[in-house]
Rosetta silent file (secondary structure, phi, psi, omega in degrees, C-alpha in Angstrom):
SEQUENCE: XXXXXXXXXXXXXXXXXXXXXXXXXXXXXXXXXXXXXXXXXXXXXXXXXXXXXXXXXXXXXXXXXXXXXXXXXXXXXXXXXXXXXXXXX
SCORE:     score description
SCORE:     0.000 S_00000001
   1 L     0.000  -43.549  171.224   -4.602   -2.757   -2.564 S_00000001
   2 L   -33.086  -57.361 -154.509   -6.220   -3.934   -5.807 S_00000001
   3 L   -84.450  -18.673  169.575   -7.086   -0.744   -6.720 S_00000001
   4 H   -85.177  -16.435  165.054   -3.987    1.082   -5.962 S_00000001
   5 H   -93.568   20.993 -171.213   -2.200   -1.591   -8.117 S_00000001
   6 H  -115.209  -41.295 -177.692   -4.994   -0.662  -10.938 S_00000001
   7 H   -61.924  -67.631  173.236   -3.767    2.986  -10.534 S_00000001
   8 L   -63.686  -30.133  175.630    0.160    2.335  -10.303 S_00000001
   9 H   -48.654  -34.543 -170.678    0.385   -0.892  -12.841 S_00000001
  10 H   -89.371  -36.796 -159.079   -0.377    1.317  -15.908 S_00000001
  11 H   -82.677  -30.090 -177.732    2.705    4.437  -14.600 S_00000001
  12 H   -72.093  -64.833  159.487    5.359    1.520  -13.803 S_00000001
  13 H   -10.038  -54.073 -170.333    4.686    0.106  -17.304 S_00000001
  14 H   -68.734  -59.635 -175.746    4.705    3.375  -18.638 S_00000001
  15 H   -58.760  -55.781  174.307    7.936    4.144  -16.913 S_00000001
  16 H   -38.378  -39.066 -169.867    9.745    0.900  -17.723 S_00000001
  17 H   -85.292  -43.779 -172.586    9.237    1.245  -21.580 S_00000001
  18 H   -57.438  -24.878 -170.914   10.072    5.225  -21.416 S_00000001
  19 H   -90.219  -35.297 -169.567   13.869    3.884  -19.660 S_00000001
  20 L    81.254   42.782  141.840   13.461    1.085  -22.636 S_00000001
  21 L  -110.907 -172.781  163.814   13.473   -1.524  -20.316 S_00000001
  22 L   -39.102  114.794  141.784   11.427   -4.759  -18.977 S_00000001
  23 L   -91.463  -10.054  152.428    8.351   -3.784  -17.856 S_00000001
  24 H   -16.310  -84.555  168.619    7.753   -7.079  -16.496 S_00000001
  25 H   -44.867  -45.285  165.279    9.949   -6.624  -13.345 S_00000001
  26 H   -62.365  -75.160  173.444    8.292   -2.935  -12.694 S_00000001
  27 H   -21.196  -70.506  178.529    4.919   -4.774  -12.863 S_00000001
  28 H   -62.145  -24.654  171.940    5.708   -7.771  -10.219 S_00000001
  29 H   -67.598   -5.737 -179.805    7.474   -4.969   -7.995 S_00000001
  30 H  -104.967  -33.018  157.901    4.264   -3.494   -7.835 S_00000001
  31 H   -40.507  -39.816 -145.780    2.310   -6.792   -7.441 S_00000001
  32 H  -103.985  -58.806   74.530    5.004   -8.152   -4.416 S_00000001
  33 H    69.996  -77.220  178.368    4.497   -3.884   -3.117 S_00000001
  34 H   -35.511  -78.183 -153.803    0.348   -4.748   -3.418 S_00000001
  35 H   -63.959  -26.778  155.202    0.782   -8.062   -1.350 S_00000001
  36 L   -44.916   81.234 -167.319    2.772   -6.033    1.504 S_00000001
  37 L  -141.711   54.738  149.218   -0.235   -5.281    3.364 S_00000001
  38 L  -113.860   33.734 -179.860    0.901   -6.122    6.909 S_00000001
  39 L   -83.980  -21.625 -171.670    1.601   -3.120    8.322 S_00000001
  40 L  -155.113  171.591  142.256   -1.702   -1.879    9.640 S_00000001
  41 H   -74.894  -13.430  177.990   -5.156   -3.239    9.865 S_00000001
  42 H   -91.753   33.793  168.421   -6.635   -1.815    7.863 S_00000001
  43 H  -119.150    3.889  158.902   -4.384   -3.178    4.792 S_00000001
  44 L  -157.035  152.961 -153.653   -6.310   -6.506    4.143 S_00000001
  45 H   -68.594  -21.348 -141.302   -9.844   -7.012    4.877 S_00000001
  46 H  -103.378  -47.085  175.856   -8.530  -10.533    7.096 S_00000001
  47 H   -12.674  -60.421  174.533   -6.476   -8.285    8.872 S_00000001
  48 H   -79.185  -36.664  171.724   -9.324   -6.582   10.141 S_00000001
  49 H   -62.288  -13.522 -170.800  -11.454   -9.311   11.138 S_00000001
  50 H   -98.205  -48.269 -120.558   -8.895  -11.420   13.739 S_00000001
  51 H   -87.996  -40.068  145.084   -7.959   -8.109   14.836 S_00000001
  52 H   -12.839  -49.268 -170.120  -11.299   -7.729   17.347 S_00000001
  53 H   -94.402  -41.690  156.257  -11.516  -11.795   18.073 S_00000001
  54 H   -14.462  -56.116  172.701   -7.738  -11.568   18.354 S_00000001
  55 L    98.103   -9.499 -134.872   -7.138   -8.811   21.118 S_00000001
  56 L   -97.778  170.718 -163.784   -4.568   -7.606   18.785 S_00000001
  57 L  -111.492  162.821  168.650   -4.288   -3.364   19.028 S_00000001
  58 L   -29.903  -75.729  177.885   -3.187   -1.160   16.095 S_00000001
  59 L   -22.387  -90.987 -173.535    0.157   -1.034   17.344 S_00000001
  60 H   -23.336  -27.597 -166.651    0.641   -4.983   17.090 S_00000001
  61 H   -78.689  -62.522 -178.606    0.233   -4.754   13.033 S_00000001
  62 H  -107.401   18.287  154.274    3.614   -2.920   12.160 S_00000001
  63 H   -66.091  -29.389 -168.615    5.719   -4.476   15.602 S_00000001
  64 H  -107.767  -46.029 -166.777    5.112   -7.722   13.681 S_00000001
  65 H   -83.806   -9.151  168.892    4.627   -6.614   10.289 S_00000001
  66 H   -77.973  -31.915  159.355    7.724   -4.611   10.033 S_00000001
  67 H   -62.792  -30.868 -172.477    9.960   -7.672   10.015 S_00000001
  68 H   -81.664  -35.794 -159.575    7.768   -9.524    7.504 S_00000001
  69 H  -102.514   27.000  152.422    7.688   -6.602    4.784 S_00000001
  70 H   -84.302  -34.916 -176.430   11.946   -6.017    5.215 S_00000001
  71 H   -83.295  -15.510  147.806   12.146   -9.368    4.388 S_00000001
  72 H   -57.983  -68.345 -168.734    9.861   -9.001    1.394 S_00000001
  73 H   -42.654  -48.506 -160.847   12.155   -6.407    0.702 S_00000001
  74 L  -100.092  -19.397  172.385   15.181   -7.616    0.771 S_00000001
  75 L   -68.085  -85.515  173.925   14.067  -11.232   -0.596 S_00000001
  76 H   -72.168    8.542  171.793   12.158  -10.118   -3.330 S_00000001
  77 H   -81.544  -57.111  173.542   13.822   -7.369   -4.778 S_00000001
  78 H   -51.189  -77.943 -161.078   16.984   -9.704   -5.918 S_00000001
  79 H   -37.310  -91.463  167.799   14.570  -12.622   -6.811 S_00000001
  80 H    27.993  -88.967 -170.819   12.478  -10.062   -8.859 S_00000001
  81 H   -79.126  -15.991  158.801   15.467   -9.075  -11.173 S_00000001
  82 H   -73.317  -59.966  166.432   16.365  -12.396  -11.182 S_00000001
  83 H   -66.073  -58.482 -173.752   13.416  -13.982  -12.690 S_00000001
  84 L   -92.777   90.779  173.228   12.532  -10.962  -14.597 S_00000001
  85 L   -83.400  152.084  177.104   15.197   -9.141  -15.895 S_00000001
  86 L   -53.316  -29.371  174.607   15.603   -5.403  -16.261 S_00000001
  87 L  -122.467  125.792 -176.182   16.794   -5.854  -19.994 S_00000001
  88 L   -66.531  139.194  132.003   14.775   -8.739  -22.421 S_00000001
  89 L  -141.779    0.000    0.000   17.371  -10.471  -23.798 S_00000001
């Protein structure tokens, strides 16, 4: 996830300034985006370690993890543009 926010961090930035807005808000949407990593095991290294000692199967990762990152979604998108607005003023 680091590294895909190392990739994307510089094009949201990029974008944000090109619209002549806040890049600020594109940045943490890509940060809060980053931290969404409960969808599979393989999307944070801790993930993968309980999942062996655990029991838990692929499958278990986005039955559970599908609820957690709508509610990122739907949470953090408002809050986002709240703290960080699309236009500095």
């Amino acid at each position: 996830n680091a590294a895909t926010v190392l990739i994307v961090a510089p094009v949201a930035a990029a974008l944000a300034l090109t619209l002549g807005l806040n890049p600020d808000p594109f940045l943490m949407a890509v940060a809060v985006g980053a931290a969404c990593d409960f969808l599979t095991p393989i999307g944070h290294q801790c993930n993968t370690l309980v999942m062996g000692p655990g029991g838990y199967r692929f499958s278990d990762y986005p039955r559970l993890g599908t609820p957690l990152t709508l509610l990122v979604l739907v949470v953090g998108t408002p809050l986002i543009t709240l703290f960080w607005p699309l236009v500095r003023g």
